[in-house]
PDB file of C-alpha atoms in Angstrom:
ATOM      1  CA  MET A   5      58.999  -3.828  -9.212  1.00  0.00           C
ATOM      2  CA  PRO A   6      63.754  -4.908  -9.052  1.00  0.00           C
ATOM      3  CA  GLN A   7      64.918  -3.873  -5.991  1.00  0.00           C
ATOM      4  CA  GLY A   8      67.856  -1.950  -6.247  1.00  0.00           C
ATOM      5  CA  ASP A   9      70.379  -4.109  -4.841  1.00  0.00           C
ATOM      6  CA  PRO A  10      73.939  -5.247  -6.635  1.00  0.00           C
ATOM      7  CA  ALA A  11      73.382  -8.056  -9.516  1.00  0.00           C
ATOM      8  CA  PRO A  12      75.615  -8.473 -11.886  1.00  0.00           C
ATOM      9  CA  PRO A  13      76.720  -7.082 -15.698  1.00  0.00           C
ATOM     10  CA  VAL A  14      73.490  -8.479 -17.648  1.00  0.00           C
ATOM     11  CA  THR A  15      72.952  -7.728 -21.607  1.00  0.00           C
ATOM     12  CA  ALA A  16      69.953  -7.925 -22.846  1.00  0.00           C
ATOM     13  CA  ALA A  17      67.908  -4.639 -22.392  1.00  0.00           C
ATOM     14  CA  LEU A  18      65.680  -4.546 -19.328  1.00  0.00           C
ATOM     15  CA  ALA A  19      61.938  -2.825 -19.184  1.00  0.00           C
ATOM     16  CA  VAL A  20      60.317  -2.284 -16.249  1.00  0.00           C
ATOM     17  CA  VAL A  21      56.248  -1.436 -15.721  1.00  0.00           C
ATOM     18  CA  ALA A  22      54.854  -0.488 -12.649  1.00  0.00           C
ATOM     19  CA  THR A  23      51.500   1.464 -11.381  1.00  0.00           C
ATOM     20  CA  THR A  24      52.940   5.122  -9.264  1.00  0.00           C
ATOM     21  CA  GLY A  25      51.889   3.573  -5.986  1.00  0.00           C
ATOM     22  CA  GLU A  26      53.994   0.906  -5.977  1.00  0.00           C
ATOM     23  CA  VAL A  27      57.304   2.826  -6.870  1.00  0.00           C
ATOM     24  CA  LEU A  28      56.540   5.712  -4.246  1.00  0.00           C
ATOM     25  CA  ASP A  29      55.748   2.352  -2.151  1.00  0.00           C
ATOM     26  CA  HIS A  30      59.310   1.377  -2.319  1.00  0.00           C
ATOM     27  CA  PRO A  31      61.895   1.959   0.299  1.00  0.00           C
ATOM     28  CA  ALA A  32      64.538   2.503  -1.244  1.00  0.00           C
ATOM     29  CA  LEU A  33      63.012   5.230  -2.953  1.00  0.00           C
ATOM     30  CA  HIS A  34      62.628   8.959  -2.312  1.00  0.00           C
ATOM     31  CA  GLU A  35      62.449  11.887  -3.723  1.00  0.00           C
ATOM     32  CA  GLY A  36      65.606  13.747  -2.624  1.00  0.00           C
ATOM     33  CA  LEU A  37      67.305  10.918  -5.060  1.00  0.00           C
ATOM     34  CA  LEU A  38      65.819  13.251  -8.122  1.00  0.00           C
ATOM     35  CA  ALA A  39      69.097  15.707  -9.142  1.00  0.00           C
ATOM     36  CA  PRO A  40      67.469  20.285  -8.653  1.00  0.00           C
ATOM     37  CA  TRP A  41      67.024  20.865 -11.679  1.00  0.00           C
ATOM     38  CA  GLU A  42      64.282  17.620 -11.878  1.00  0.00           C
ATOM     39  CA  ARG A  43      62.982  18.506  -8.997  1.00  0.00           C
ATOM     40  CA  ARG A  44      62.354  21.950  -9.903  1.00  0.00           C
ATOM     41  CA  ARG A  45      60.620  20.280 -13.162  1.00  0.00           C
ATOM     42  CA  LEU A  46      58.411  18.732 -11.270  1.00  0.00           C
ATOM     43  CA  ASP A  47      58.022  21.642  -8.952  1.00  0.00           C
ATOM     44  CA  ARG A  48      55.982  23.711 -11.677  1.00  0.00           C
ATOM     45  CA  ILE A  49      53.569  20.506 -12.039  1.00  0.00           C
ATOM     46  CA  ARG A  50      50.304  22.093  -9.718  1.00  0.00           C
ATOM     47  CA  VAL A  51      48.502  18.708 -10.777  1.00  0.00           C
ATOM     48  CA  PRO A  52      48.819  16.868  -7.875  1.00  0.00           C
ATOM     49  CA  ASP A  53      48.634  13.132  -9.336  1.00  0.00           C
ATOM     50  CA  ARG A  54      50.606  14.117 -12.240  1.00  0.00           C
ATOM     51  CA  ARG A  55      53.465  15.316 -10.643  1.00  0.00           C
ATOM     52  CA  ASP A  56      53.491  11.739  -8.676  1.00  0.00           C
ATOM     53  CA  ASP A  57      53.368   9.940 -12.248  1.00  0.00           C
ATOM     54  CA  VAL A  58      56.238  12.362 -14.016  1.00  0.00           C
ATOM     55  CA  LEU A  59      58.065  11.870 -10.031  1.00  0.00           C
ATOM     56  CA  ALA A  60      58.020   7.740  -9.715  1.00  0.00           C
ATOM     57  CA  ALA A  61      58.302   7.253 -13.837  1.00  0.00           C
ATOM     58  CA  ARG A  62      61.925   8.637 -13.269  1.00  0.00           C
ATOM     59  CA  LEU A  63      63.074   6.943 -10.067  1.00  0.00           C
ATOM     60  CA  LEU A  64      62.131   4.314 -11.797  1.00  0.00           C
ATOM     61  CA  LEU A  65      64.720   4.587 -13.974  1.00  0.00           C
ATOM     62  CA  ARG A  66      66.855   5.352 -10.985  1.00  0.00           C
ATOM     63  CA  LEU A  67      65.904   1.999 -10.498  1.00  0.00           C
ATOM     64  CA  CYS A  68      66.405   0.468 -13.725  1.00  0.00           C
ATOM     65  CA  VAL A  69      69.860   1.487 -14.345  1.00  0.00           C
ATOM     66  CA  ALA A  70      71.535   0.120 -10.402  1.00  0.00           C
ATOM     67  CA  ARG A  71      70.498  -2.887 -12.126  1.00  0.00           C
ATOM     68  CA  PHE A  72      71.451  -2.757 -14.854  1.00  0.00           C
ATOM     69  CA  THR A  73      74.755  -1.228 -14.441  1.00  0.00           C
ATOM     70  CA  GLY A  74      75.176  -2.128 -10.618  1.00  0.00           C
ATOM     71  CA  LEU A  75      75.675   1.857  -8.851  1.00  0.00           C
ATOM     72  CA  PRO A  76      73.083   2.505  -6.355  1.00  0.00           C
ATOM     73  CA  PRO A  77      70.460   4.418  -7.075  1.00  0.00           C
ATOM     74  CA  GLY A  78      71.418   8.354  -5.761  1.00  0.00           C
ATOM     75  CA  ASP A  79      74.373   7.784  -8.532  1.00  0.00           C
ATOM     76  CA  ALA A  80      71.536   5.892 -11.065  1.00  0.00           C
ATOM     77  CA  GLY A  81      70.115   9.344 -12.626  1.00  0.00           C
ATOM     78  CA  PRO A  82      69.953  10.819 -16.647  1.00  0.00           C
ATOM     79  CA  ASP A  83      70.706  13.527 -17.702  1.00  0.00           C
ATOM     80  CA  GLN A  84      68.849  15.665 -20.292  1.00  0.00           C
ATOM     81  CA  PHE A  85      70.053  17.084 -23.852  1.00  0.00           C
ATOM     82  CA  CYS A  86      67.403  19.058 -26.311  1.00  0.00           C
ATOM     83  CA  ASP A  87      68.860  18.755 -29.533  1.00  0.00           C
ATOM     84  CA  SER A  88      66.444  20.694 -31.291  1.00  0.00           C
ATOM     85  CA  CYS A  89      67.257  23.954 -28.599  1.00  0.00           C
ATOM     86  CA  ARG A  90      70.814  22.477 -27.262  1.00  0.00           C
ATOM     87  CA  ARG A  91      69.272  23.038 -24.017  1.00  0.00           C
ATOM     88  CA  HIS A  92      69.803  21.192 -21.021  1.00  0.00           C
ATOM     89  CA  GLY A  93      67.049  19.734 -18.254  1.00  0.00           C
ATOM     90  CA  HIS A  94      64.802  18.463 -21.111  1.00  0.00           C
ATOM     91  CA  GLY A  95      64.723  16.039 -24.224  1.00  0.00           C
ATOM     92  CA  ARG A  96      65.917  12.627 -24.957  1.00  0.00           C
ATOM     93  CA  PRO A  97      67.328  11.156 -21.091  1.00  0.00           C
ATOM     94  CA  TYR A  98      71.205   9.652 -21.760  1.00  0.00           C
ATOM     95  CA  LEU A  99      73.481   8.644 -18.524  1.00  0.00           C
ATOM     96  CA  ASP A 100      76.888  10.839 -18.744  1.00  0.00           C
ATOM     97  CA  GLY A 101      79.908   9.025 -18.787  1.00  0.00           C
ATOM     98  CA  ARG A 102      78.328   5.797 -20.995  1.00  0.00           C
ATOM     99  CA  PRO A 103      77.838   6.276 -24.458  1.00  0.00           C
ATOM    100  CA  GLY A 104      76.916   2.542 -25.332  1.00  0.00           C
ATOM    101  CA  THR A 105      73.749   2.055 -23.303  1.00  0.00           C
ATOM    102  CA  GLY A 106      70.443   4.076 -23.463  1.00  0.00           C
ATOM    103  CA  VAL A 107      67.733   4.841 -21.070  1.00  0.00           C
ATOM    104  CA  SER A 108      64.592   5.639 -21.677  1.00  0.00           C
ATOM    105  CA  LEU A 109      61.271   6.317 -19.906  1.00  0.00           C
ATOM    106  CA  SER A 110      57.422   6.972 -19.975  1.00  0.00           C
ATOM    107  CA  HIS A 111      53.848   7.663 -17.435  1.00  0.00           C
ATOM    108  CA  ALA A 112      50.823   8.178 -17.800  1.00  0.00           C
ATOM    109  CA  ASP A 113      47.413   8.219 -15.219  1.00  0.00           C
ATOM    110  CA  GLY A 114      49.445   5.906 -12.452  1.00  0.00           C
ATOM    111  CA  LEU A 115      51.055   3.991 -14.500  1.00  0.00           C
ATOM    112  CA  ALA A 116      55.832   4.316 -15.044  1.00  0.00           C
ATOM    113  CA  ALA A 117      58.076   2.227 -16.739  1.00  0.00           C
ATOM    114  CA  ALA A 118      61.502   2.217 -17.515  1.00  0.00           C
ATOM    115  CA  ALA A 119      63.733   1.284 -19.790  1.00  0.00           C
ATOM    116  CA  VAL A 120      67.313   0.358 -19.831  1.00  0.00           C
ATOM    117  CA  GLY A 121      70.185  -1.337 -21.750  1.00  0.00           C
ATOM    118  CA  PRO A 122      72.512  -1.463 -24.152  1.00  0.00           C
ATOM    119  CA  GLY A 123      72.354   1.317 -27.211  1.00  0.00           C
ATOM    120  CA  PRO A 124      69.215   3.351 -29.214  1.00  0.00           C
ATOM    121  CA  LEU A 125      65.993   1.562 -26.858  1.00  0.00           C
ATOM    122  CA  GLY A 126      62.262   3.948 -26.111  1.00  0.00           C
ATOM    123  CA  VAL A 127      59.750   3.067 -23.709  1.00  0.00           C
ATOM    124  CA  ASP A 128      56.532   3.685 -23.734  1.00  0.00           C
ATOM    125  CA  VAL A 129      52.785   2.432 -21.078  1.00  0.00           C
ATOM    126  CA  GLU A 130      49.091   3.630 -21.364  1.00  0.00           C
ATOM    127  CA  PRO A 131      46.313   2.910 -19.766  1.00  0.00           C
ATOM    128  CA  ALA A 132      44.797  -0.755 -21.382  1.00  0.00           C
ATOM    129  CA  THR A 133      41.520   1.159 -20.565  1.00  0.00           C
ATOM    130  CA  ARG A 134      42.421   4.078 -22.901  1.00  0.00           C
ATOM    131  CA  ARG A 135      40.630   5.300 -26.466  1.00  0.00           C
ATOM    132  CA  PRO A 136      43.616   6.275 -28.763  1.00  0.00           C
ATOM    133  CA  GLY A 137      42.910   9.289 -30.303  1.00  0.00           C
ATOM    134  CA  PRO A 138      41.371  10.136 -33.486  1.00  0.00           C
ATOM    135  CA  LEU A 139      41.359   7.990 -36.667  1.00  0.00           C
ATOM    136  CA  PRO A 140      42.737  10.967 -38.816  1.00  0.00           C
ATOM    137  CA  VAL A 141      45.401  12.586 -36.288  1.00  0.00           C
ATOM    138  CA  LEU A 142      46.409   9.123 -35.376  1.00  0.00           C
ATOM    139  CA  ARG A 143      46.798   8.114 -39.830  1.00  0.00           C
ATOM    140  CA  ARG A 144      49.515  11.416 -39.530  1.00  0.00           C
ATOM    141  CA  LEU A 145      51.260   9.953 -36.868  1.00  0.00           C
ATOM    142  CA  LEU A 146      51.044   6.060 -37.898  1.00  0.00           C
ATOM    143  CA  PRO A 147      52.208   4.454 -40.298  1.00  0.00           C
ATOM    144  CA  GLY A 148      48.895   4.419 -42.706  1.00  0.00           C
ATOM    145  CA  ALA A 149      48.856   0.909 -43.457  1.00  0.00           C
ATOM    146  CA  GLU A 150      49.412  -0.935 -40.204  1.00  0.00           C
ATOM    147  CA  THR A 151      46.686   2.351 -38.820  1.00  0.00           C
ATOM    148  CA  ALA A 152      44.288   1.243 -41.505  1.00  0.00           C
ATOM    149  CA  ALA A 153      45.225  -2.559 -40.427  1.00  0.00           C
ATOM    150  CA  ALA A 154      44.017  -1.704 -37.149  1.00  0.00           C
ATOM    151  CA  ALA A 155      41.580  -0.343 -37.201  1.00  0.00           C
ATOM    152  CA  ALA A 156      39.566  -2.518 -39.165  1.00  0.00           C
ATOM    153  CA  GLY A 157      40.273  -5.762 -36.577  1.00  0.00           C
ATOM    154  CA  PRO A 158      37.471  -6.852 -34.655  1.00  0.00           C
ATOM    155  CA  ASP A 159      38.471  -5.071 -31.493  1.00  0.00           C
ATOM    156  CA  ARG A 160      39.113  -1.311 -33.213  1.00  0.00           C
ATOM    157  CA  ASP A 161      40.353   0.457 -29.813  1.00  0.00           C
ATOM    158  CA  ALA A 162      42.835  -2.006 -28.459  1.00  0.00           C
ATOM    159  CA  ALA A 163      45.036  -2.124 -31.879  1.00  0.00           C
ATOM    160  CA  LEU A 164      45.273   1.393 -32.644  1.00  0.00           C
ATOM    161  CA  LEU A 165      46.745   1.890 -28.507  1.00  0.00           C
ATOM    162  CA  ARG A 166      48.842  -1.125 -29.221  1.00  0.00           C
ATOM    163  CA  LEU A 167      50.356   0.345 -32.209  1.00  0.00           C
ATOM    164  CA  TRP A 168      49.946   4.020 -30.530  1.00  0.00           C
ATOM    165  CA  VAL A 169      53.160   2.478 -27.552  1.00  0.00           C
ATOM    166  CA  ARG A 170      54.778   0.718 -30.608  1.00  0.00           C
ATOM    167  CA  GLY A 171      55.287   3.601 -32.683  1.00  0.00           C
ATOM    168  CA  GLU A 172      55.882   5.821 -29.138  1.00  0.00           C
ATOM    169  CA  ALA A 173      58.082   3.255 -28.127  1.00  0.00           C
ATOM    170  CA  ARG A 174      60.696   3.756 -31.582  1.00  0.00           C
ATOM    171  CA  PHE A 175      59.808   7.349 -32.417  1.00  0.00           C
ATOM    172  CA  LYS A 176      62.148   7.890 -28.300  1.00  0.00           C
ATOM    173  CA  ALA A 177      64.370   4.869 -29.397  1.00  0.00           C
ATOM    174  CA  GLY A 178      65.143   7.243 -32.604  1.00  0.00           C
ATOM    175  CA  GLY A 179      63.790   5.209 -35.187  1.00  0.00           C
ATOM    176  CA  GLY A 180      66.929   4.165 -36.777  1.00  0.00           C
ATOM    177  CA  PRO A 181      66.990   0.661 -38.279  1.00  0.00           C
ATOM    178  CA  GLY A 182      67.738  -2.483 -36.381  1.00  0.00           C
ATOM    179  CA  LEU A 183      65.292  -1.423 -33.528  1.00  0.00           C
ATOM    180  CA  ARG A 184      63.251  -4.820 -32.566  1.00  0.00           C
ATOM    181  CA  LEU A 185      59.748  -3.963 -31.177  1.00  0.00           C
ATOM    182  CA  LEU A 186      57.719  -5.565 -28.122  1.00  0.00           C
ATOM    183  CA  GLU A 187      54.341  -5.030 -27.527  1.00  0.00           C
ATOM    184  CA  TRP A 188      53.366  -6.589 -23.952  1.00  0.00           C
ATOM    185  CA  THR A 189      50.051  -5.877 -21.522  1.00  0.00           C
ATOM    186  CA  ASP A 190      49.992  -6.045 -18.396  1.00  0.00           C
ATOM    187  CA  ARG A 191      46.635  -7.080 -17.238  1.00  0.00           C
ATOM    188  CA  ASP A 192      48.014  -6.578 -13.252  1.00  0.00           C
ATOM    189  CA  ARG A 193      48.551  -3.349 -13.093  1.00  0.00           C
ATOM    190  CA  ALA A 194      45.938  -2.650 -16.572  1.00  0.00           C
ATOM    191  CA  ALA A 195      48.727  -1.169 -18.259  1.00  0.00           C
ATOM    192  CA  VAL A 196      49.576  -1.320 -22.260  1.00  0.00           C
ATOM    193  CA  ALA A 197      53.210  -1.259 -22.883  1.00  0.00           C
ATOM    194  CA  ALA A 198      56.434  -1.756 -25.718  1.00  0.00           C
ATOM    195  CA  VAL A 199      60.182  -1.388 -26.163  1.00  0.00           C
ATOM    196  CA  ALA A 200      62.244  -0.786 -28.929  1.00  0.00           C
ATOM    197  CA  ALA A 201      65.629  -2.190 -28.083  1.00  0.00           C
ATOM    198  CA  THR A 202      68.347  -3.442 -30.737  1.00  0.00           C
ATOM    199  CA  GLY A 203      68.229  -6.661 -28.863  1.00  0.00           C
ATOM    200  CA  PRO A 204      66.314  -9.106 -26.141  1.00  0.00           C
ATOM    201  CA  VAL A 205      64.274  -7.432 -23.591  1.00  0.00           C
ATOM    202  CA  THR A 206      64.141  -8.512 -20.263  1.00  0.00           C
ATOM    203  CA  VAL A 207      60.225  -7.320 -18.801  1.00  0.00           C
ATOM    204  CA  ILE A 208      60.502  -6.987 -15.186  1.00  0.00           C
ATOM    205  CA  ALA A 209      56.944  -6.488 -13.794  1.00  0.00           C
ATOM    206  CA  SER A 210      56.172  -8.429 -10.107  1.00  0.00           C
ATOM    207  CA  GLY A 211      59.508  -8.183  -7.131  1.00  0.00           C
ATOM    208  CA  ASP A 212      61.370 -10.915  -8.549  1.00  0.00           C
ATOM    209  CA  PRO A 213      63.603  -8.938 -11.262  1.00  0.00           C
ATOM    210  CA  GLY A 214      65.377 -12.457 -11.867  1.00  0.00           C
ATOM    211  CA  SER A 215      62.084 -14.550 -12.307  1.00  0.00           C
ATOM    212  CA  ALA A 216      61.092 -12.995 -15.862  1.00  0.00           C
ATOM    213  CA  PRO A 217      63.382 -13.788 -19.648  1.00  0.00           C
ATOM    214  CA  PRO A 218      64.814 -11.916 -21.760  1.00  0.00           C
ATOM    215  CA  ARG A 219      62.031 -11.577 -24.960  1.00  0.00           C
TER     216      ARG A 219
END
């Protein structure tokens, strides 16, 4: 994972995948960094493991934003706004005062992912061992031709899972034109992840933020 030190400005989007344990063990991260509305949302989650995943994703996003902008993690939290009900506190995350910078986060069963970068973007992560949903449901939610091709391949479940995370990343980015999709498997964390962005993406899944080239 990236450390929370100030860094030179970067032009590529930044994406990070980590286990929930890696995030919660990070010395610069703690629940006190969250805004009051985020802590209230956490308090409503009754399943401890799910609460940890949500907390980890929000803390990891702060670390990404700090790396991308040079802000300290305590000032790098997102706001959220729901276009449907026109209320704050849920919906698509954004950075107040930085309309040209997109942010996204994801969590699933002991995993967390976050991304920040210029323009719209979205990130999704799933355990590599997860079985995708029923094929009739996937056909309604994902492109028909791609779903059929994935289902007909030699490793059906893995192909459908990769297709699912790409679809989720695209959806979180708004699904507009010009999006580039990057999907990869993090074998150390048994995770499948995808980022949809308008430009190159630097993927970090280790303690050395300078080790991963833009993809």
